[in-house]
Amino acid sequence: MTHPQTTDPGPAVAELDTIVSLAKRRGFVYPSSEIYGGINAVWDYGPLGVELKNNVKRAWWRAMVQERDDIVGLDAGILMHPQVWVTSGHVGSFSDPLVECQTDHRRFRLDELPGGENLSATDLRDPGIVERLGLKCPVDGGPLSAPRQFNLMFKTHMGPIEEDSNAVYLRPETAQGSYVNFKNVQQSSRKKLPFGIAQIGKSFRNEISPGNFVFRMREFEQMEMQYFVRPDEAARIFEEWLPRRLDWYTRYGVNPERLRFREHAPDELAHYAKKAIDVEYRFPFGWKELEGIHNRGDFDLSRHQAESGENLEYFDPATEEHFVPFIVETAGGPDRSAFTFLIDSYREEEVRGEKRVVLGLNADLAPYKVAVLPLLKKRPEIVEIAHRLRDDIARDTMAVYDDTAAIGKLYRRQDEIGTPWCVCIDVESLEDGAATIRDRDSMTQERLPIEGIKRAILDKLSAARG
Ligand code: ATP
């Protein structure tokens, strides 16, 4: 198992702004509703961002569903029976400690205030904490209120009448959809314990202090997997998921020095958790959760069984026992993961006296796998070969054609968005039917017959998946 980092390796990129401006300029991420001044904590994925995020989701699905015969997928609704959120404890306690400045009425999450970052969970619930520590508004220095618990769920109404009896919530996590479908999935897929249910989908949280770009949004996506196990195996299986989940990030190129595990202190554990360990990444704004791995015990299924009246026990044919399974959960998200892959792959180099910006993304994650570039856009024969090659490759994977600048500049543009290979069609191609493939990282070039280029690219791509 990879050991937790004890020293600080520093972030891959010193300034978050470097990534934010690259993301906007090149079409990865834009502020939502920007022409109206934006809306706080919602971001839109542009042409390259949607490719990157889809690739992240596919890579997760491959590792968690496709490559395993003990995990199946599910896509549950965002809206659920409101009782689900009462039973799960979200209506009662899915909240963060909120403090308000008495003079400018700005609101802050207590554990994100300067001076509040290292408070224990017990301190965060202490009504006298603001006074005791002398905390002040970080904007105007005004006095702050005592903390109160602010529920993070978005509420809306189902049907044409807006009254409390038809209030529903936008789900704040995908996990509950897997719990309430436990019986359906187990019986229809005939899975025996241990087995898992994986989901990717939107979740919503009315975060008090969102920020740090797509790290903390109010509308985001999650990639969560619920693994149902025998109670006596939960502790061991929990430990097994730790290296597996950390290794998924390194398999896709994250530097292991910027990853670590952090165990939740007993007073920090969520109401459902027996044990929780986060995979943390060294973001430019500090070590933060990338994914949480939780041993949830039998809390979820026992509660849903008690409140719904449905029997959610499992019958183990091997031991002839009936019991409520324990759940080991891995809870991450494609937004935070894509953000991490962007940051960690960013590098600036000097090449022949010029700055070269490279996104060294794993080829499987890169938005475009290949760019096909004509050396001379005024030669129709060259342009035609380039288009034909792009169209052929595009049947199997993402490929782009570009002729809007000189070749050197075209290469740099592709480097900056992480395209692993560029194919240049030149004058010689007309004679020898061959073209050059340039590698993003080594910048070396190799000449291959045009008819073999697609196969070569697809082989490189499958090698990159590992
Ligand atoms: P935090 O402590 O950062 O608020 P959390 O412990 O509440 O996070 P979980 O409930 O464990 O987070 O959520 C699982 C995963 O969902 C997170 O690891 C993250 O990848 C993603 N996620 C949660 N909240 C957000 C958000 N507001 N914006 C983007 N991704 C999120």
CSV table of C-alpha atoms and ligand atoms in Angstrom, one decimal:
chain,number,residue,atom,x,y,z
A,1,MET,CA,0.0,0.0,0.0
A,2,THR,CA,1.2,3.5,-0.8
A,3,HIS,CA,2.2,5.2,2.4
A,4,PRO,CA,0.8,8.6,3.5
A,5,GLN,CA,3.0,11.5,2.7
A,6,THR,CA,4.6,13.1,5.7
A,7,THR,CA,6.4,15.9,3.9
A,8,ASP,CA,4.8,18.6,1.7
A,9,PRO,CA,5.8,18.1,-2.0
A,10,GLY,CA,4.3,21.5,-2.9
A,11,PRO,CA,1.6,21.8,-5.5
A,12,ALA,CA,2.1,20.9,-9.2
A,13,VAL,CA,1.1,24.5,-10.1
A,14,ALA,CA,1.8,27.4,-7.8
A,15,GLU,CA,-1.1,29.6,-8.8
A,16,LEU,CA,-4.7,28.3,-9.3
A,17,ASP,CA,-5.2,31.1,-11.8
A,18,THR,CA,-2.8,29.4,-14.2
A,19,ILE,CA,-5.3,26.5,-14.5
A,20,VAL,CA,-8.4,28.7,-14.4
A,21,SER,CA,-7.2,30.9,-17.2
A,22,LEU,CA,-6.0,28.0,-19.3
A,23,ALA,CA,-9.4,26.3,-18.8
A,24,LYS,CA,-11.3,29.3,-19.9
A,25,ARG,CA,-9.0,30.3,-22.8
A,26,ARG,CA,-8.9,26.8,-24.3
A,27,GLY,CA,-12.5,25.8,-23.7
A,28,PHE,CA,-12.3,23.4,-20.8
A,29,VAL,CA,-14.5,25.3,-18.2
A,30,TYR,CA,-16.5,28.5,-18.3
A,31,PRO,CA,-18.3,30.3,-15.6
A,32,SER,CA,-22.1,29.5,-15.8
A,33,SER,CA,-24.4,32.1,-17.3
A,34,GLU,CA,-21.4,34.4,-17.8
A,35,ILE,CA,-23.2,37.0,-19.9
A,36,TYR,CA,-25.5,37.7,-16.9
A,37,GLY,CA,-22.5,38.0,-14.6
A,38,GLY,CA,-22.3,34.4,-13.7
A,39,ILE,CA,-23.9,32.3,-10.9
A,40,ASN,CA,-21.8,31.4,-7.9
A,41,ALA,CA,-20.4,27.9,-7.8
A,42,VAL,CA,-21.8,26.6,-11.0
A,43,TRP,CA,-19.4,26.0,-13.9
A,44,ASP,CA,-20.0,24.9,-17.5
A,45,TYR,CA,-17.7,22.4,-19.3
A,46,GLY,CA,-16.7,23.6,-22.8
A,47,PRO,CA,-15.8,21.5,-25.8
A,48,LEU,CA,-12.5,20.2,-24.4
A,49,GLY,CA,-13.8,20.0,-20.8
A,50,VAL,CA,-16.7,17.8,-21.7
A,51,GLU,CA,-14.3,15.4,-23.4
A,52,LEU,CA,-11.9,15.3,-20.5
A,53,LYS,CA,-14.7,14.8,-17.9
A,54,ASN,CA,-16.4,12.0,-20.1
A,55,ASN,CA,-13.0,10.3,-20.3
A,56,VAL,CA,-12.5,10.5,-16.5
A,57,LYS,CA,-16.0,9.0,-16.1
A,58,ARG,CA,-15.3,6.2,-18.6
A,59,ALA,CA,-11.9,5.5,-16.9
A,60,TRP,CA,-13.6,5.1,-13.6
A,61,TRP,CA,-16.4,3.0,-15.0
A,62,ARG,CA,-13.9,0.8,-16.7
A,63,ALA,CA,-12.0,0.2,-13.4
A,64,MET,CA,-15.0,-0.1,-11.2
A,65,VAL,CA,-17.6,-1.9,-13.4
A,66,GLN,CA,-16.2,-3.2,-16.7
A,67,GLU,CA,-13.0,-4.8,-15.3
A,68,ARG,CA,-14.8,-6.3,-12.3
A,69,ASP,CA,-17.3,-9.0,-12.3
A,70,ASP,CA,-18.5,-8.2,-8.8
A,71,ILE,CA,-19.7,-4.6,-9.4
A,72,VAL,CA,-22.7,-3.5,-11.5
A,73,GLY,CA,-23.9,-0.1,-12.6
A,74,LEU,CA,-27.0,1.9,-11.8
A,75,ASP,CA,-28.5,5.3,-12.8
A,76,ALA,CA,-31.0,6.3,-10.2
A,77,GLY,CA,-33.1,9.5,-10.4
A,78,ILE,CA,-32.0,12.8,-8.9
A,79,LEU,CA,-35.4,13.2,-7.3
A,80,MET,CA,-36.3,10.6,-4.7
A,81,HIS,CA,-39.1,9.9,-2.2
A,82,PRO,CA,-38.6,12.6,0.4
A,83,GLN,CA,-38.6,10.0,3.2
A,84,VAL,CA,-35.3,8.7,1.8
A,85,TRP,CA,-33.6,11.9,3.1
A,86,VAL,CA,-35.3,11.7,6.5
A,87,THR,CA,-34.3,8.1,6.9
A,88,SER,CA,-30.7,8.7,5.7
A,89,GLY,CA,-30.2,11.4,8.3
A,90,HIS,CA,-29.8,14.2,5.7
A,91,VAL,CA,-32.8,16.2,6.7
A,92,GLY,CA,-31.7,16.1,10.4
A,93,SER,CA,-28.0,16.5,10.1
A,94,PHE,CA,-26.6,17.2,6.6
A,95,SER,CA,-25.3,20.6,7.6
A,96,ASP,CA,-22.2,22.7,7.9
A,97,PRO,CA,-21.5,25.3,10.7
A,98,LEU,CA,-22.4,28.7,9.4
A,99,VAL,CA,-21.3,32.0,10.9
A,100,GLU,CA,-22.5,35.4,9.8
A,101,CYS,CA,-20.8,38.8,10.0
A,102,GLN,CA,-23.0,41.2,12.0
A,103,THR,CA,-21.9,44.2,9.9
A,104,ASP,CA,-21.7,43.2,6.3
A,105,HIS,CA,-23.9,40.0,6.7
A,106,ARG,CA,-21.5,37.9,4.7
A,107,ARG,CA,-21.7,34.2,5.6
A,108,PHE,CA,-18.8,31.8,6.1
A,109,ARG,CA,-18.3,28.2,6.9
A,110,LEU,CA,-16.7,28.2,10.3
A,111,ASP,CA,-14.1,25.5,9.5
A,112,GLU,CA,-12.9,27.6,6.5
A,113,LEU,CA,-12.4,30.9,8.3
A,114,PRO,CA,-8.8,31.9,9.1
A,115,GLY,CA,-8.3,30.4,12.6
A,116,GLY,CA,-11.1,27.9,12.1
A,117,GLU,CA,-9.4,25.5,9.8
A,118,ASN,CA,-8.0,23.1,12.4
A,119,LEU,CA,-10.9,23.0,14.8
A,120,SER,CA,-12.1,19.6,15.9
A,121,ALA,CA,-15.7,18.5,15.0
A,122,THR,CA,-16.6,19.0,18.7
A,123,ASP,CA,-15.3,22.6,18.6
A,124,LEU,CA,-17.3,23.3,15.4
A,125,ARG,CA,-20.5,22.5,17.2
A,126,ASP,CA,-19.6,24.6,20.3
A,127,PRO,CA,-21.8,27.7,20.3
A,128,GLY,CA,-19.2,29.7,22.3
A,129,ILE,CA,-16.3,28.9,19.9
A,130,VAL,CA,-16.3,32.3,18.0
A,131,GLU,CA,-16.1,34.3,21.2
A,132,ARG,CA,-13.6,32.0,22.8
A,133,LEU,CA,-11.2,32.2,19.8
A,134,GLY,CA,-12.0,35.9,19.0
A,135,LEU,CA,-12.8,35.1,15.4
A,136,LYS,CA,-13.7,38.1,13.2
A,137,CYS,CA,-15.1,38.6,9.7
A,138,PRO,CA,-12.1,38.1,7.3
A,139,VAL,CA,-13.5,40.8,5.0
A,140,ASP,CA,-14.3,43.8,7.2
A,141,GLY,CA,-13.2,42.5,10.7
A,142,GLY,CA,-16.7,42.8,12.0
A,143,PRO,CA,-18.1,40.6,14.8
A,144,LEU,CA,-19.3,37.1,13.9
A,145,SER,CA,-22.4,35.3,15.1
A,146,ALA,CA,-22.3,32.0,17.0
A,147,PRO,CA,-22.3,29.0,14.6
A,148,ARG,CA,-25.6,27.5,13.5
A,149,GLN,CA,-26.1,24.4,11.5
A,150,PHE,CA,-27.1,25.1,7.9
A,151,ASN,CA,-28.7,22.3,5.9
A,152,LEU,CA,-27.1,21.9,2.5
A,153,MET,CA,-29.9,20.3,0.6
A,154,PHE,CA,-31.7,22.1,-2.2
A,155,LYS,CA,-35.5,21.8,-1.8
A,156,THR,CA,-38.1,22.1,-4.5
A,157,HIS,CA,-41.7,21.0,-5.1
A,158,MET,CA,-43.0,18.2,-7.2
A,159,GLY,CA,-46.2,18.9,-9.1
A,160,PRO,CA,-48.0,22.2,-9.8
A,161,ILE,CA,-48.7,23.2,-6.2
A,162,GLU,CA,-46.0,24.6,-4.0
A,163,GLU,CA,-46.7,23.4,-0.5
A,164,ASP,CA,-44.8,21.6,2.2
A,165,SER,CA,-46.6,18.3,1.6
A,166,ASN,CA,-45.0,17.9,-1.9
A,167,ALA,CA,-41.5,19.2,-1.1
A,168,VAL,CA,-38.7,17.1,-2.6
A,169,TYR,CA,-35.0,17.4,-2.5
A,170,LEU,CA,-32.3,17.5,-5.2
A,171,ARG,CA,-30.1,14.6,-4.1
A,172,PRO,CA,-27.0,15.6,-2.3
A,173,GLU,CA,-25.3,12.2,-3.0
A,174,THR,CA,-25.9,9.3,-5.4
A,175,ALA,CA,-25.4,6.7,-2.7
A,176,GLN,CA,-29.0,6.6,-1.5
A,177,GLY,CA,-30.2,5.5,-4.9
A,178,SER,CA,-28.0,2.4,-4.6
A,179,TYR,CA,-29.3,1.6,-1.1
A,180,VAL,CA,-33.0,1.8,-1.9
A,181,ASN,CA,-32.3,-0.3,-5.0
A,182,PHE,CA,-30.2,-2.9,-3.1
A,183,LYS,CA,-32.9,-5.6,-3.3
A,184,ASN,CA,-33.8,-4.9,-6.9
A,185,VAL,CA,-30.2,-5.0,-8.1
A,186,GLN,CA,-29.3,-8.1,-6.0
A,187,GLN,CA,-32.2,-10.1,-7.2
A,188,SER,CA,-32.1,-9.1,-10.9
A,189,SER,CA,-28.4,-9.5,-11.2
A,190,ARG,CA,-28.2,-12.5,-9.0
A,191,LYS,CA,-25.1,-11.2,-7.4
A,192,LYS,CA,-23.8,-12.9,-4.2
A,193,LEU,CA,-22.0,-11.0,-1.5
A,194,PRO,CA,-19.6,-9.3,-1.7
A,195,PHE,CA,-20.8,-7.2,-4.6
A,196,GLY,CA,-21.1,-3.5,-5.5
A,197,ILE,CA,-23.3,-1.0,-7.1
A,198,ALA,CA,-21.6,1.9,-9.0
A,199,GLN,CA,-23.2,5.2,-10.0
A,200,ILE,CA,-22.1,8.4,-11.8
A,201,GLY,CA,-24.4,11.3,-11.7
A,202,LYS,CA,-25.3,14.8,-10.6
A,203,SER,CA,-25.6,15.8,-7.0
A,204,PHE,CA,-26.5,19.2,-5.5
A,205,ARG,CA,-25.3,20.9,-2.3
A,206,ASN,CA,-26.1,24.4,-1.2
A,207,GLU,CA,-22.5,24.9,0.0
A,208,ILE,CA,-21.9,27.9,2.3
A,209,SER,CA,-18.6,28.8,0.9
A,210,PRO,CA,-18.1,27.2,-2.5
A,211,GLY,CA,-14.9,28.1,-4.4
A,212,ASN,CA,-11.5,27.1,-5.6
A,213,PHE,CA,-12.9,26.7,-9.1
A,214,VAL,CA,-14.6,23.3,-9.7
A,215,PHE,CA,-13.3,21.9,-6.4
A,216,ARG,CA,-16.4,22.9,-4.5
A,217,MET,CA,-19.5,23.6,-6.6
A,218,ARG,CA,-23.2,23.7,-5.8
A,219,GLU,CA,-24.0,21.5,-8.8
A,220,PHE,CA,-21.5,18.7,-9.4
A,221,GLU,CA,-21.1,15.1,-10.3
A,222,GLN,CA,-20.2,12.1,-8.1
A,223,MET,CA,-18.7,8.7,-8.9
A,224,GLU,CA,-19.8,6.5,-6.0
A,225,MET,CA,-19.6,2.8,-5.4
A,226,GLN,CA,-21.4,1.0,-2.6
A,227,TYR,CA,-19.9,-2.5,-1.9
A,228,PHE,CA,-22.2,-4.8,0.1
A,229,VAL,CA,-20.3,-7.2,2.4
A,230,ARG,CA,-20.7,-9.6,5.2
A,231,PRO,CA,-20.4,-7.7,8.5
A,232,ASP,CA,-17.4,-9.8,9.6
A,233,GLU,CA,-15.5,-9.0,6.3
A,234,ALA,CA,-16.2,-5.2,6.3
A,235,ALA,CA,-13.0,-4.1,8.1
A,236,ARG,CA,-10.7,-6.2,5.8
A,237,ILE,CA,-12.5,-5.2,2.6
A,238,PHE,CA,-12.4,-1.5,3.6
A,239,GLU,CA,-8.6,-1.8,3.9
A,240,GLU,CA,-8.4,-3.4,0.5
A,241,TRP,CA,-10.2,-0.6,-1.2
A,242,LEU,CA,-7.7,2.0,0.0
A,243,PRO,CA,-4.7,1.2,-2.2
A,244,ARG,CA,-7.0,0.3,-5.1
A,245,ARG,CA,-8.6,3.7,-5.2
A,246,LEU,CA,-5.3,5.6,-4.6
A,247,ASP,CA,-3.7,3.5,-7.4
A,248,TRP,CA,-6.5,4.5,-9.8
A,249,TYR,CA,-5.2,8.1,-9.6
A,250,THR,CA,-1.6,7.2,-10.1
A,251,ARG,CA,-2.5,4.8,-13.0
A,252,TYR,CA,-3.9,7.9,-14.8
A,253,GLY,CA,-0.8,9.9,-14.1
A,254,VAL,CA,-1.1,11.7,-10.7
A,255,ASN,CA,2.2,12.0,-9.0
A,256,PRO,CA,2.0,9.7,-5.9
A,257,GLU,CA,3.9,12.3,-3.9
A,258,ARG,CA,0.9,14.5,-4.1
A,259,LEU,CA,-1.5,11.9,-2.8
A,260,ARG,CA,-2.0,10.8,0.8
A,261,PHE,CA,-4.4,9.1,3.1
A,262,ARG,CA,-6.0,10.9,6.0
A,263,GLU,CA,-8.1,9.1,8.5
A,264,HIS,CA,-11.1,10.9,10.1
A,265,ALA,CA,-10.8,11.5,13.8
A,266,PRO,CA,-13.5,9.8,15.9
A,267,ASP,CA,-15.4,13.1,16.5
A,268,GLU,CA,-15.2,14.0,12.8
A,269,LEU,CA,-16.9,10.8,11.6
A,270,ALA,CA,-20.2,11.2,9.9
A,271,HIS,CA,-23.2,9.8,11.8
A,272,TYR,CA,-23.2,6.7,9.6
A,273,ALA,CA,-19.5,5.9,9.5
A,274,LYS,CA,-17.5,3.3,11.5
A,275,LYS,CA,-14.3,4.3,9.8
A,276,ALA,CA,-13.5,6.9,7.1
A,277,ILE,CA,-10.2,7.6,5.2
A,278,ASP,CA,-9.9,10.3,2.6
A,279,VAL,CA,-7.6,10.1,-0.4
A,280,GLU,CA,-6.2,13.7,-0.4
A,281,TYR,CA,-4.4,15.6,-3.1
A,282,ARG,CA,-2.0,18.4,-2.7
A,283,PHE,CA,-4.0,21.2,-4.4
A,284,PRO,CA,-2.5,24.7,-4.9
A,285,PHE,CA,-4.7,25.6,-1.9
A,286,GLY,CA,-3.6,22.8,0.4
A,287,TRP,CA,-4.2,19.1,1.0
A,288,LYS,CA,-7.9,18.4,0.3
A,289,GLU,CA,-10.2,15.5,-0.1
A,290,LEU,CA,-10.2,13.9,-3.5
A,291,GLU,CA,-12.2,10.9,-2.5
A,292,GLY,CA,-13.6,9.4,0.7
A,293,ILE,CA,-13.6,5.7,1.5
A,294,HIS,CA,-16.1,4.8,4.3
A,295,ASN,CA,-17.1,1.7,6.3
A,296,ARG,CA,-20.7,2.6,6.8
A,297,GLY,CA,-21.6,-0.5,8.8
A,298,ASP,CA,-25.2,-1.6,8.5
A,299,PHE,CA,-26.5,1.9,9.1
A,300,ASP,CA,-28.0,2.5,5.7
A,301,LEU,CA,-29.8,-0.7,5.0
A,302,SER,CA,-31.0,-1.1,8.6
A,303,ARG,CA,-32.5,2.4,8.7
A,304,HIS,CA,-34.2,1.9,5.3
A,305,GLN,CA,-35.5,-1.5,6.4
A,306,ALA,CA,-36.9,0.0,9.6
A,307,GLU,CA,-38.5,3.0,7.9
A,308,SER,CA,-39.8,1.4,4.8
A,309,GLY,CA,-41.0,-1.9,6.3
A,310,GLU,CA,-39.2,-3.8,3.5
A,311,ASN,CA,-37.0,-6.7,4.4
A,312,LEU,CA,-33.5,-5.7,3.2
A,313,GLU,CA,-31.7,-8.7,4.7
A,314,TYR,CA,-29.5,-10.9,2.6
A,315,PHE,CA,-29.7,-14.7,2.8
A,316,ASP,CA,-26.2,-16.3,2.5
A,317,PRO,CA,-26.7,-19.7,1.0
A,318,ALA,CA,-23.2,-20.8,2.1
A,319,THR,CA,-23.8,-20.3,5.8
A,320,GLU,CA,-27.6,-20.3,5.7
A,321,GLU,CA,-27.6,-17.0,7.6
A,322,HIS,CA,-29.9,-14.0,7.2
A,323,PHE,CA,-28.3,-10.6,7.9
A,324,VAL,CA,-28.2,-6.9,6.9
A,325,PRO,CA,-25.1,-6.4,4.8
A,326,PHE,CA,-22.4,-3.8,5.8
A,327,ILE,CA,-21.5,-1.2,3.2
A,328,VAL,CA,-18.0,-0.1,2.2
A,329,GLU,CA,-18.3,3.0,0.0
A,330,THR,CA,-15.9,4.8,-2.3
A,331,ALA,CA,-17.1,8.3,-2.9
A,332,GLY,CA,-15.3,10.5,-5.4
A,333,GLY,CA,-16.3,12.9,-8.2
A,334,PRO,CA,-15.4,13.5,-11.9
A,335,ASP,CA,-15.2,17.3,-11.4
A,336,ARG,CA,-12.6,17.1,-8.6
A,337,SER,CA,-10.8,14.3,-10.4
A,338,ALA,CA,-10.7,16.1,-13.8
A,339,PHE,CA,-9.4,19.2,-11.9
A,340,THR,CA,-6.7,17.1,-10.3
A,341,PHE,CA,-5.6,15.6,-13.6
A,342,LEU,CA,-5.5,19.1,-15.1
A,343,ILE,CA,-3.4,20.5,-12.3
A,344,ASP,CA,-1.1,17.6,-11.9
A,345,SER,CA,-0.3,17.2,-15.6
A,346,TYR,CA,0.4,20.9,-16.2
A,347,ARG,CA,4.0,21.8,-16.9
A,348,GLU,CA,6.0,24.6,-18.4
A,349,GLU,CA,9.3,23.9,-20.2
A,350,GLU,CA,11.8,25.8,-22.1
A,351,VAL,CA,12.4,24.6,-25.6
A,352,ARG,CA,14.9,26.4,-27.8
A,353,GLY,CA,14.6,29.6,-25.7
A,354,GLU,CA,10.8,29.5,-25.8
A,355,LYS,CA,8.2,28.6,-23.2
A,356,ARG,CA,6.3,25.5,-23.9
A,357,VAL,CA,3.1,24.7,-21.9
A,358,VAL,CA,2.2,21.1,-21.8
A,359,LEU,CA,-0.7,19.2,-20.3
A,360,GLY,CA,0.9,15.8,-19.9
A,361,LEU,CA,-2.5,14.1,-19.6
A,362,ASN,CA,-2.6,10.3,-19.8
A,363,ALA,CA,-3.6,9.6,-23.5
A,364,ASP,CA,-6.8,7.9,-22.3
A,365,LEU,CA,-7.9,11.1,-20.6
A,366,ALA,CA,-6.8,13.6,-23.2
A,367,PRO,CA,-9.7,15.4,-25.0
A,368,TYR,CA,-8.2,14.7,-28.5
A,369,LYS,CA,-6.0,11.7,-29.0
A,370,VAL,CA,-4.6,13.0,-32.3
A,371,ALA,CA,-4.4,16.2,-34.3
A,372,VAL,CA,-4.0,15.9,-38.0
A,373,LEU,CA,-2.2,18.9,-39.4
A,374,PRO,CA,-1.3,19.9,-43.0
A,375,LEU,CA,2.1,21.5,-43.5
A,376,LEU,CA,0.7,23.7,-46.3
A,377,LYS,CA,-2.9,24.6,-46.2
A,378,LYS,CA,-2.7,26.1,-49.7
A,379,ARG,CA,-2.0,22.6,-51.3
A,380,PRO,CA,-5.4,21.0,-51.7
A,381,GLU,CA,-3.9,17.5,-52.1
A,382,ILE,CA,-2.3,17.8,-48.7
A,383,VAL,CA,-5.4,19.2,-47.1
A,384,GLU,CA,-7.5,16.4,-48.6
A,385,ILE,CA,-5.2,13.6,-47.3
A,386,ALA,CA,-5.3,15.3,-43.8
A,387,HIS,CA,-9.1,15.4,-43.8
A,388,ARG,CA,-9.4,11.9,-45.0
A,389,LEU,CA,-7.1,10.6,-42.3
A,390,ARG,CA,-8.8,12.6,-39.5
A,391,ASP,CA,-12.2,11.3,-40.6
A,392,ASP,CA,-11.0,7.7,-40.6
A,393,ILE,CA,-9.4,8.0,-37.1
A,394,ALA,CA,-12.5,9.8,-35.8
A,395,ARG,CA,-14.6,6.7,-36.4
A,396,ASP,CA,-12.7,5.1,-33.5
A,397,THR,CA,-11.5,8.0,-31.3
A,398,MET,CA,-11.4,11.8,-31.0
A,399,ALA,CA,-9.3,13.4,-33.7
A,400,VAL,CA,-9.1,17.0,-34.8
A,401,TYR,CA,-8.0,18.8,-37.9
A,402,ASP,CA,-6.3,22.2,-37.7
A,403,ASP,CA,-4.7,24.4,-40.4
A,404,THR,CA,-5.1,27.9,-38.8
A,405,ALA,CA,-1.4,28.5,-38.1
A,406,ALA,CA,2.1,27.5,-39.0
A,407,ILE,CA,3.0,24.0,-37.9
A,408,GLY,CA,5.2,25.0,-34.9
A,409,LYS,CA,2.3,27.0,-33.5
A,410,LEU,CA,-0.1,24.2,-34.2
A,411,TYR,CA,2.1,21.8,-32.2
A,412,ARG,CA,2.2,24.2,-29.2
A,413,ARG,CA,-1.6,24.6,-29.2
A,414,GLN,CA,-2.0,20.8,-29.1
A,415,ASP,CA,0.6,20.5,-26.3
A,416,GLU,CA,-1.3,23.0,-24.2
A,417,ILE,CA,-4.5,20.9,-24.4
A,418,GLY,CA,-2.8,17.6,-23.9
A,419,THR,CA,-3.1,16.0,-27.3
A,420,PRO,CA,-0.6,13.1,-27.1
A,421,TRP,CA,0.0,12.8,-30.9
A,422,CYS,CA,0.1,15.1,-33.9
A,423,VAL,CA,0.3,13.8,-37.4
A,424,CYS,CA,1.8,16.2,-40.0
A,425,ILE,CA,1.0,15.7,-43.7
A,426,ASP,CA,3.7,17.3,-45.8
A,427,VAL,CA,4.8,17.6,-49.4
A,428,GLU,CA,6.7,14.3,-49.2
A,429,SER,CA,3.5,12.6,-48.1
A,430,LEU,CA,2.3,13.1,-51.7
A,431,GLU,CA,5.3,11.1,-53.0
A,432,ASP,CA,5.8,8.4,-50.3
A,433,GLY,CA,2.3,8.0,-48.8
A,434,ALA,CA,3.8,8.4,-45.4
A,435,ALA,CA,3.5,11.1,-42.6
A,436,THR,CA,5.2,12.0,-39.4
A,437,ILE,CA,3.8,11.3,-36.0
A,438,ARG,CA,5.0,13.7,-33.3
A,439,ASP,CA,5.0,12.6,-29.6
A,440,ARG,CA,3.8,15.4,-27.2
A,441,ASP,CA,6.1,14.5,-24.4
A,442,SER,CA,9.4,13.6,-26.1
A,443,MET,CA,8.7,15.8,-29.2
A,444,THR,CA,10.3,13.0,-31.2
A,445,GLN,CA,9.0,12.3,-34.7
A,446,GLU,CA,8.5,9.0,-36.5
A,447,ARG,CA,7.5,8.5,-40.1
A,448,LEU,CA,4.9,5.9,-40.9
A,449,PRO,CA,2.9,4.9,-43.9
A,450,ILE,CA,-0.4,6.8,-43.7
A,451,GLU,CA,-2.4,3.7,-44.0
A,452,GLY,CA,-0.8,2.3,-40.8
A,453,ILE,CA,-1.2,5.5,-38.7
A,454,LYS,CA,-4.7,4.8,-37.3
A,455,ARG,CA,-3.7,1.4,-36.1
A,456,ALA,CA,-0.5,2.8,-34.6
A,457,ILE,CA,-2.5,5.5,-32.7
A,458,LEU,CA,-5.0,3.0,-31.4
A,459,ASP,CA,-2.3,0.7,-30.2
A,460,LYS,CA,-0.5,3.5,-28.4
A,461,LEU,CA,-3.9,4.5,-26.8
A,462,SER,CA,-4.6,1.0,-25.5
A,463,ALA,CA,-1.0,0.8,-24.1
A,464,ALA,CA,-1.6,4.1,-22.2
A,465,ARG,CA,-4.6,2.5,-20.5
A,466,GLY,CA,-2.3,0.1,-18.8
B,1,ATP,P1,-16.1,18.1,1.8
B,1,ATP,O1,-15.5,17.7,3.1
B,1,ATP,O2,-15.0,18.5,0.8
B,1,ATP,O3,-17.3,19.0,1.8
B,1,ATP,P2,-17.5,15.7,1.7
B,1,ATP,O4,-16.7,14.9,2.7
B,1,ATP,O5,-18.8,16.3,2.1
B,1,ATP,O6,-16.6,16.8,1.1
B,1,ATP,P3,-18.4,13.5,0.3
B,1,ATP,O7,-19.8,13.6,0.8
B,1,ATP,O8,-17.6,12.4,0.8
B,1,ATP,O9,-17.7,14.8,0.4
B,1,ATP,O10,-18.5,13.5,-1.3
B,1,ATP,C1,-17.9,12.5,-2.1
B,1,ATP,C2,-17.1,13.2,-3.2
B,1,ATP,O11,-18.0,14.0,-4.0
B,1,ATP,C3,-16.0,14.1,-2.8
B,1,ATP,O12,-14.8,13.4,-2.6
B,1,ATP,C4,-15.9,15.0,-4.1
B,1,ATP,O13,-15.1,14.3,-5.1
B,1,ATP,C5,-17.3,15.1,-4.5
B,1,ATP,N1,-17.9,16.3,-4.0
B,1,ATP,C6,-18.6,16.5,-2.9
B,1,ATP,N2,-19.0,17.8,-2.7
B,1,ATP,C7,-18.6,18.4,-3.9
B,1,ATP,C8,-18.7,19.8,-4.3
B,1,ATP,N3,-19.4,20.7,-3.6
B,1,ATP,N4,-18.2,20.1,-5.5
B,1,ATP,C9,-17.5,19.1,-6.3
B,1,ATP,N5,-17.4,17.8,-5.9
B,1,ATP,C10,-17.9,17.5,-4.7
